mmCIF file of C-alpha atoms in Angstrom:
data_model
loop_
_atom_site.group_PDB
_atom_site.id
_atom_site.type_symbol
_atom_site.label_atom_id
_atom_site.label_comp_id
_atom_site.label_asym_id
_atom_site.label_seq_id
_atom_site.Cartn_x
_atom_site.Cartn_y
_atom_site.Cartn_z
ATOM 1 C CA MET T 889 -96.662 -6.816 38.215
ATOM 2 C CA THR T 890 -98.570 -5.590 35.160
ATOM 3 C CA ASP T 891 -102.231 -6.205 34.503
ATOM 4 C CA LEU T 892 -101.165 -8.534 31.687
ATOM 5 C CA GLU T 893 -99.501 -10.784 34.241
ATOM 6 C CA MET T 894 -102.576 -10.590 36.433
ATOM 7 C CA ASN T 895 -104.890 -11.361 33.488
ATOM 8 C CA PRO T 896 -103.060 -13.499 30.897
ATOM 9 C CA PRO T 897 -104.606 -13.527 27.393
ATOM 10 C CA GLU T 898 -106.585 -16.544 26.312
ATOM 11 C CA GLY T 899 -106.967 -18.254 22.949
ATOM 12 C CA ASN T 900 -104.527 -18.327 20.072
ATOM 13 C CA GLN T 901 -103.416 -15.576 17.727
ATOM 14 C CA ALA T 902 -105.505 -16.751 14.759
ATOM 15 C CA GLN T 903 -108.753 -16.637 16.740
ATOM 16 C CA ARG T 904 -108.404 -13.068 17.962
ATOM 17 C CA PRO T 905 -110.813 -10.414 16.706
ATOM 18 C CA ALA T 906 -109.549 -7.316 14.931
ATOM 19 C CA THR T 907 -110.296 -5.165 17.989
ATOM 20 C CA ILE T 908 -107.178 -4.319 19.982
ATOM 21 C CA ARG T 909 -107.651 -5.930 23.382
ATOM 22 C CA THR T 910 -104.036 -6.258 24.462
ATOM 23 C CA TYR T 911 -101.376 -3.554 24.086
ATOM 24 C CA VAL T 912 -97.717 -3.517 25.120
ATOM 25 C CA ALA T 913 -95.386 -0.516 24.861
ATOM 26 C CA ILE T 914 -91.604 -0.978 24.764
ATOM 27 C CA GLY T 915 -88.825 1.591 24.657
ATOM 28 C CA ASP T 916 -86.943 4.102 26.783
ATOM 29 C CA SER T 917 -87.816 7.254 28.719
ATOM 30 C CA LEU T 918 -90.086 8.738 26.041
ATOM 31 C CA THR T 919 -92.328 5.675 26.179
ATOM 32 C CA GLU T 920 -92.034 5.415 29.949
ATOM 33 C CA GLY T 921 -93.664 8.851 30.023
ATOM 34 C CA LEU T 922 -91.081 11.036 31.748
ATOM 35 C CA ASP T 923 -92.253 14.586 32.481
ATOM 36 C CA ASP T 924 -95.933 13.769 31.943
ATOM 37 C CA LEU T 925 -97.034 13.486 35.543
ATOM 38 C CA ALA T 926 -100.481 12.222 36.467
ATOM 39 C CA PRO T 927 -102.322 13.695 39.501
ATOM 40 C CA ASP T 928 -101.092 10.788 41.627
ATOM 41 C CA GLY T 929 -97.463 11.641 40.828
ATOM 42 C CA GLU T 930 -96.890 8.674 38.539
ATOM 43 C CA TYR T 931 -95.664 9.096 34.980
ATOM 44 C CA ARG T 932 -98.329 8.846 32.328
ATOM 45 C CA GLY T 933 -97.009 9.374 28.783
ATOM 46 C CA PHE T 934 -98.364 8.691 25.329
ATOM 47 C CA ALA T 935 -98.601 4.932 25.906
ATOM 48 C CA ASP T 936 -100.820 5.278 28.980
ATOM 49 C CA ARG T 937 -102.941 7.859 27.193
ATOM 50 C CA LEU T 938 -103.336 5.602 24.163
ATOM 51 C CA ALA T 939 -104.176 2.590 26.336
ATOM 52 C CA GLU T 940 -106.828 4.564 28.203
ATOM 53 C CA HIS T 941 -108.389 5.589 24.887
ATOM 54 C CA LEU T 942 -108.322 2.068 23.387
ATOM 55 C CA SER T 943 -109.740 0.508 26.544
ATOM 56 C CA ALA T 944 -112.928 2.552 26.239
ATOM 57 C CA SER T 945 -114.101 0.383 23.348
ATOM 58 C CA ALA T 946 -112.601 -2.948 24.422
ATOM 59 C CA PRO T 947 -113.988 -4.623 27.573
ATOM 60 C CA GLY T 948 -111.312 -6.591 29.384
ATOM 61 C CA PHE T 949 -108.547 -4.516 27.788
ATOM 62 C CA ARG T 950 -105.025 -5.398 28.963
ATOM 63 C CA TYR T 951 -101.988 -3.125 28.862
ATOM 64 C CA ALA T 952 -98.353 -3.133 29.968
ATOM 65 C CA ASN T 953 -95.729 -0.419 29.596
ATOM 66 C CA LEU T 954 -92.347 -2.158 29.762
ATOM 67 C CA ALA T 955 -90.266 0.897 28.821
ATOM 68 C CA VAL T 956 -87.431 1.992 31.121
ATOM 69 C CA ARG T 957 -85.510 5.247 30.923
ATOM 70 C CA GLY T 958 -81.982 5.080 29.536
ATOM 71 C CA ARG T 959 -82.463 1.709 27.886
ATOM 72 C CA ARG T 960 -80.540 1.039 24.681
ATOM 73 C CA MET T 961 -81.438 -1.162 21.738
ATOM 74 C CA SER T 962 -79.968 -4.331 23.240
ATOM 75 C CA HIS T 963 -82.163 -3.989 26.320
ATOM 76 C CA ILE T 964 -85.344 -3.067 24.467
ATOM 77 C CA PHE T 965 -85.027 -5.951 22.019
ATOM 78 C CA GLY T 966 -83.712 -8.172 24.784
ATOM 79 C CA ASP T 967 -85.647 -8.399 28.043
ATOM 80 C CA GLN T 968 -88.491 -6.148 26.943
ATOM 81 C CA LEU T 969 -89.016 -8.094 23.725
ATOM 82 C CA GLU T 970 -89.059 -11.447 25.503
ATOM 83 C CA GLN T 971 -91.624 -10.218 28.013
ATOM 84 C CA THR T 972 -93.723 -8.808 25.189
ATOM 85 C CA LEU T 973 -93.791 -12.076 23.275
ATOM 86 C CA GLY T 974 -94.891 -13.832 26.449
ATOM 87 C CA HIS T 975 -97.880 -11.510 26.746
ATOM 88 C CA ARG T 976 -98.990 -12.257 23.150
ATOM 89 C CA PRO T 977 -100.439 -8.772 22.563
ATOM 90 C CA ASP T 978 -102.502 -7.546 19.633
ATOM 91 C CA LEU T 979 -100.520 -4.291 19.419
ATOM 92 C CA VAL T 980 -96.987 -3.189 20.283
ATOM 93 C CA THR T 981 -95.580 0.331 20.002
ATOM 94 C CA VAL T 982 -91.804 0.588 19.645
ATOM 95 C CA HIS T 983 -89.625 3.630 20.210
ATOM 96 C CA ALA T 984 -86.014 2.472 20.369
ATOM 97 C CA GLY T 985 -82.530 3.574 19.401
ATOM 98 C CA GLY T 986 -82.478 7.139 20.686
ATOM 99 C CA ASN T 987 -79.951 6.438 23.417
ATOM 100 C CA ASP T 988 -77.759 4.620 20.883
ATOM 101 C CA VAL T 989 -77.965 7.210 18.083
ATOM 102 C CA LEU T 990 -76.726 9.948 20.408
ATOM 103 C CA ARG T 991 -73.483 8.039 20.950
ATOM 104 C CA PRO T 992 -71.112 9.061 18.116
ATOM 105 C CA ASN T 993 -69.402 5.658 17.921
ATOM 106 C CA THR T 994 -72.665 3.792 17.199
ATOM 107 C CA ASP T 995 -72.846 2.358 13.678
ATOM 108 C CA LEU T 996 -76.309 3.320 12.443
ATOM 109 C CA ASP T 997 -76.454 0.551 9.833
ATOM 110 C CA ASP T 998 -75.747 -2.090 12.473
ATOM 111 C CA LEU T 999 -78.252 -0.450 14.809
ATOM 112 C CA ALA T 1000 -80.936 -0.559 12.114
ATOM 113 C CA ALA T 1001 -80.212 -4.242 11.518
ATOM 114 C CA GLN T 1002 -80.733 -4.962 15.229
ATOM 115 C CA PHE T 1003 -83.959 -2.983 15.129
ATOM 116 C CA GLU T 1004 -85.257 -4.905 12.116
ATOM 117 C CA ALA T 1005 -84.438 -8.254 13.708
ATOM 118 C CA GLY T 1006 -86.516 -7.306 16.747
ATOM 119 C CA ILE T 1007 -89.432 -6.048 14.660
ATOM 120 C CA ARG T 1008 -89.429 -9.239 12.597
ATOM 121 C CA ARG T 1009 -89.779 -11.338 15.740
ATOM 122 C CA LEU T 1010 -92.845 -9.327 16.707
ATOM 123 C CA ARG T 1011 -94.341 -9.529 13.228
ATOM 124 C CA ASP T 1012 -93.616 -13.267 12.942
ATOM 125 C CA ALA T 1013 -95.682 -13.687 16.114
ATOM 126 C CA GLY T 1014 -98.638 -12.066 14.342
ATOM 127 C CA ILE T 1015 -98.470 -8.827 16.341
ATOM 128 C CA ARG T 1016 -99.414 -5.468 14.883
ATOM 129 C CA VAL T 1017 -96.454 -3.120 15.335
ATOM 130 C CA VAL T 1018 -96.375 0.673 15.335
ATOM 131 C CA ILE T 1019 -92.848 2.072 15.053
ATOM 132 C CA LEU T 1020 -92.094 5.613 16.210
ATOM 133 C CA SER T 1021 -89.308 7.365 14.307
ATOM 134 C CA GLY T 1022 -86.872 9.913 15.690
ATOM 135 C CA HIS T 1023 -87.927 13.549 16.076
ATOM 136 C CA ASP T 1024 -86.285 16.639 14.611
ATOM 137 C CA THR T 1025 -83.846 18.356 17.006
ATOM 138 C CA GLY T 1026 -83.121 21.229 14.642
ATOM 139 C CA TRP T 1027 -84.837 23.744 16.929
ATOM 140 C CA ILE T 1028 -82.735 22.821 19.976
ATOM 141 C CA PRO T 1029 -79.302 24.470 20.422
ATOM 142 C CA VAL T 1030 -76.413 21.983 20.692
ATOM 143 C CA LEU T 1031 -78.706 18.993 20.148
ATOM 144 C CA ARG T 1032 -79.125 20.075 16.530
ATOM 145 C CA VAL T 1033 -75.660 18.607 15.872
ATOM 146 C CA TYR T 1034 -77.312 15.166 16.164
ATOM 147 C CA ARG T 1035 -79.917 16.064 13.559
ATOM 148 C CA GLY T 1036 -78.162 14.273 10.691
ATOM 149 C CA ARG T 1037 -77.734 11.031 12.627
ATOM 150 C CA ILE T 1038 -81.349 11.069 13.786
ATOM 151 C CA ALA T 1039 -82.504 11.685 10.206
ATOM 152 C CA VAL T 1040 -80.446 8.791 8.839
ATOM 153 C CA PHE T 1041 -81.713 6.396 11.483
ATOM 154 C CA SER T 1042 -85.290 7.544 10.940
ATOM 155 C CA MET T 1043 -84.963 6.736 7.230
ATOM 156 C CA HIS T 1044 -83.735 3.275 8.240
ATOM 157 C CA LEU T 1045 -86.870 2.887 10.351
ATOM 158 C CA ARG T 1046 -89.099 3.822 7.432
ATOM 159 C CA ALA T 1047 -87.399 1.122 5.371
ATOM 160 C CA VAL T 1048 -87.810 -1.410 8.191
ATOM 161 C CA ALA T 1049 -91.507 -0.560 8.452
ATOM 162 C CA ASP T 1050 -91.891 -1.105 4.714
ATOM 163 C CA ARG T 1051 -90.017 -4.420 4.664
ATOM 164 C CA THR T 1052 -91.844 -5.826 7.680
ATOM 165 C CA ALA T 1053 -95.317 -4.473 6.824
ATOM 166 C CA SER T 1054 -95.344 -2.509 10.081
ATOM 167 C CA ASP T 1055 -97.007 0.831 10.746
ATOM 168 C CA ILE T 1056 -94.867 3.878 11.442
ATOM 169 C CA VAL T 1057 -95.558 7.238 13.058
ATOM 170 C CA ASP T 1058 -93.083 9.737 11.625
ATOM 171 C CA LEU T 1059 -92.364 12.032 14.560
ATOM 172 C CA TRP T 1060 -89.932 13.994 12.373
ATOM 173 C CA SER T 1061 -92.748 15.149 10.086
ATOM 174 C CA MET T 1062 -95.015 16.313 12.924
ATOM 175 C CA GLY T 1063 -94.641 20.086 13.011
ATOM 176 C CA ALA T 1064 -96.305 20.332 16.422
ATOM 177 C CA LEU T 1065 -93.308 18.538 17.940
ATOM 178 C CA ASN T 1066 -91.013 21.338 16.756
ATOM 179 C CA ASP T 1067 -92.845 23.664 19.133
ATOM 180 C CA PRO T 1068 -91.267 24.184 22.584
ATOM 181 C CA ARG T 1069 -94.764 23.926 24.092
ATOM 182 C CA ALA T 1070 -94.650 20.172 23.419
ATOM 183 C CA TRP T 1071 -91.468 19.688 25.458
ATOM 184 C CA SER T 1072 -90.451 19.739 29.094
ATOM 185 C CA VAL T 1073 -87.910 22.231 30.395
ATOM 186 C CA ASP T 1074 -85.067 19.767 29.726
ATOM 187 C CA ARG T 1075 -85.910 19.753 25.977
ATOM 188 C CA LEU T 1076 -85.192 16.010 25.988
ATOM 189 C CA HIS T 1077 -88.624 14.671 26.893
ATOM 190 C CA PHE T 1078 -92.185 15.466 25.911
ATOM 191 C CA ASN T 1079 -94.365 17.253 28.420
ATOM 192 C CA ALA T 1080 -98.046 16.396 28.884
ATOM 193 C CA GLU T 1081 -98.996 18.225 25.683
ATOM 194 C CA GLY T 1082 -96.318 16.441 23.671
ATOM 195 C CA HIS T 1083 -97.426 13.035 24.916
ATOM 196 C CA ARG T 1084 -101.044 13.881 24.173
ATOM 197 C CA ILE T 1085 -100.100 14.846 20.600
ATOM 198 C CA VAL T 1086 -98.209 11.590 20.002
ATOM 199 C CA ALA T 1087 -101.004 9.470 21.496
ATOM 200 C CA ALA T 1088 -103.560 11.180 19.254
ATOM 201 C CA ARG T 1089 -101.426 10.566 16.164
ATOM 202 C CA ILE T 1090 -101.075 6.844 16.936
ATOM 203 C CA ALA T 1091 -104.786 6.536 17.664
ATOM 204 C CA GLU T 1092 -105.635 8.055 14.293
ATOM 205 C CA LEU T 1093 -103.239 5.653 12.564
ATOM 206 C CA LEU T 1094 -105.040 2.768 14.278
ATOM 207 C CA GLY T 1095 -108.371 4.005 12.960
ATOM 208 C CA ASP T 1096 -109.659 5.019 16.394
ATOM 209 C CA PRO T 1097 -109.027 8.786 16.536
ATOM 210 C CA MET T 1098 -109.144 10.776 19.753
ATOM 211 C CA GLY T 1099 -110.720 13.712 17.985
ATOM 212 C CA PRO T 1100 -110.264 15.777 14.819
ATOM 213 C CA ARG T 1101 -106.937 15.705 12.999
ATOM 214 C CA GLU T 1102 -106.116 19.110 14.472
ATOM 215 C CA THR T 1103 -105.806 17.420 17.873
ATOM 216 C CA TRP T 1104 -102.275 16.446 16.901
ATOM 217 C CA SER T 1105 -101.524 18.444 13.740
ATOM 218 C CA ARG T 1106 -102.502 21.901 15.028
ATOM 219 C CA PRO T 1107 -102.912 21.658 18.797
ATOM 220 C CA TRP T 1108 -102.455 25.399 19.435
ATOM 221 C CA ASP T 1109 -104.343 28.372 18.024
ATOM 222 C CA THR T 1110 -101.358 30.714 18.271
ATOM 223 C CA PRO T 1111 -97.704 30.482 17.163
ATOM 224 C CA PRO T 1112 -95.065 29.856 19.841
ATOM 225 C CA GLU T 1113 -93.785 32.875 21.724
ATOM 226 C CA ARG T 1114 -90.491 34.146 20.321
ATOM 227 C CA LEU T 1115 -88.290 35.848 22.894
ATOM 228 C CA PRO T 1116 -85.873 38.650 21.988
ATOM 229 C CA ARG T 1117 -82.473 37.349 20.967
ATOM 230 C CA ILE T 1118 -80.721 38.341 24.196
ATOM 231 C CA LEU T 1119 -83.364 36.579 26.293
ATOM 232 C CA ARG T 1120 -83.154 33.468 24.100
ATOM 233 C CA ARG T 1121 -79.403 33.429 24.621
ATOM 234 C CA ARG T 1122 -79.803 33.673 28.398
ATOM 235 C CA GLU T 1123 -82.444 30.955 28.359
ATOM 236 C CA ASN T 1124 -80.206 28.679 26.282
ATOM 237 C CA TRP T 1125 -77.276 29.184 28.663
ATOM 238 C CA ARG T 1126 -79.512 28.410 31.637
ATOM 239 C CA TRP T 1127 -80.826 25.282 29.924
ATOM 240 C CA ALA T 1128 -77.298 24.134 29.040
ATOM 241 C CA ARG T 1129 -76.102 24.611 32.624
ATOM 242 C CA GLU T 1130 -79.074 22.975 34.317
ATOM 243 C CA HIS T 1131 -79.949 20.209 31.867
ATOM 244 C CA LEU T 1132 -77.502 19.679 28.991
ATOM 245 C CA VAL T 1133 -74.228 19.513 30.948
ATOM 246 C CA PRO T 1134 -75.595 17.005 33.510
ATOM 247 C CA TRP T 1135 -77.038 14.919 30.654
ATOM 248 C CA LEU T 1136 -73.691 14.887 28.797
ATOM 249 C CA SER T 1137 -71.889 14.029 32.038
ATOM 250 C CA ARG T 1138 -74.123 10.995 32.530
ATOM 251 C CA ARG T 1139 -73.408 9.848 28.972
ATOM 252 C CA ALA T 1140 -69.651 10.296 29.492
#
């Protein structure tokens, strides 16, 4: 049970102050927080980090992370959406579609239409929505073949944000996320640094920054280490054997 279920919001949407007092995150494994482990062994992620930051200036703050790894668009804008509407939050972050885009038979235009329908339901309920676009996979061997599909879908999301008057965080444009230091060893999920970067970017968009802009735009003082070609090749083969092949097998 989430703290939203323990402490249901009171009052109606029109009477709420501008301060964000209730936040719900929906999505898949990236929002769930995989590979960002807290000291207690639980997953943290950008949503938890953002909620912790927002709660500092909002007494009685309520938060629920409804994201579940592996979930596709139909699940996110199905059960997760219905639960979200029941909580009547001030803010919702949405990262959805990644598990659909990576399936070659998915029609991206239809997927974008499903996404927009879900966003409109949130906006019609008076909820502020922050959409997270897809990220650039150009730096990742093998996964770079999906780069075109991710780019097309991300452009759809920008259009949806414009048509629905939603906010959008363009992960594709964030150079720090093209740095291996922002990713876990599986290259599929952010590590703690990556989640911290994304949380800081959202917080700045909301007008409640976690620190200077460099917190998310230039988080490191040095460029990433570049291994010799032969070592990069060995590392890529090891990654493919230990992470990529099992991931593709699960999708198959």
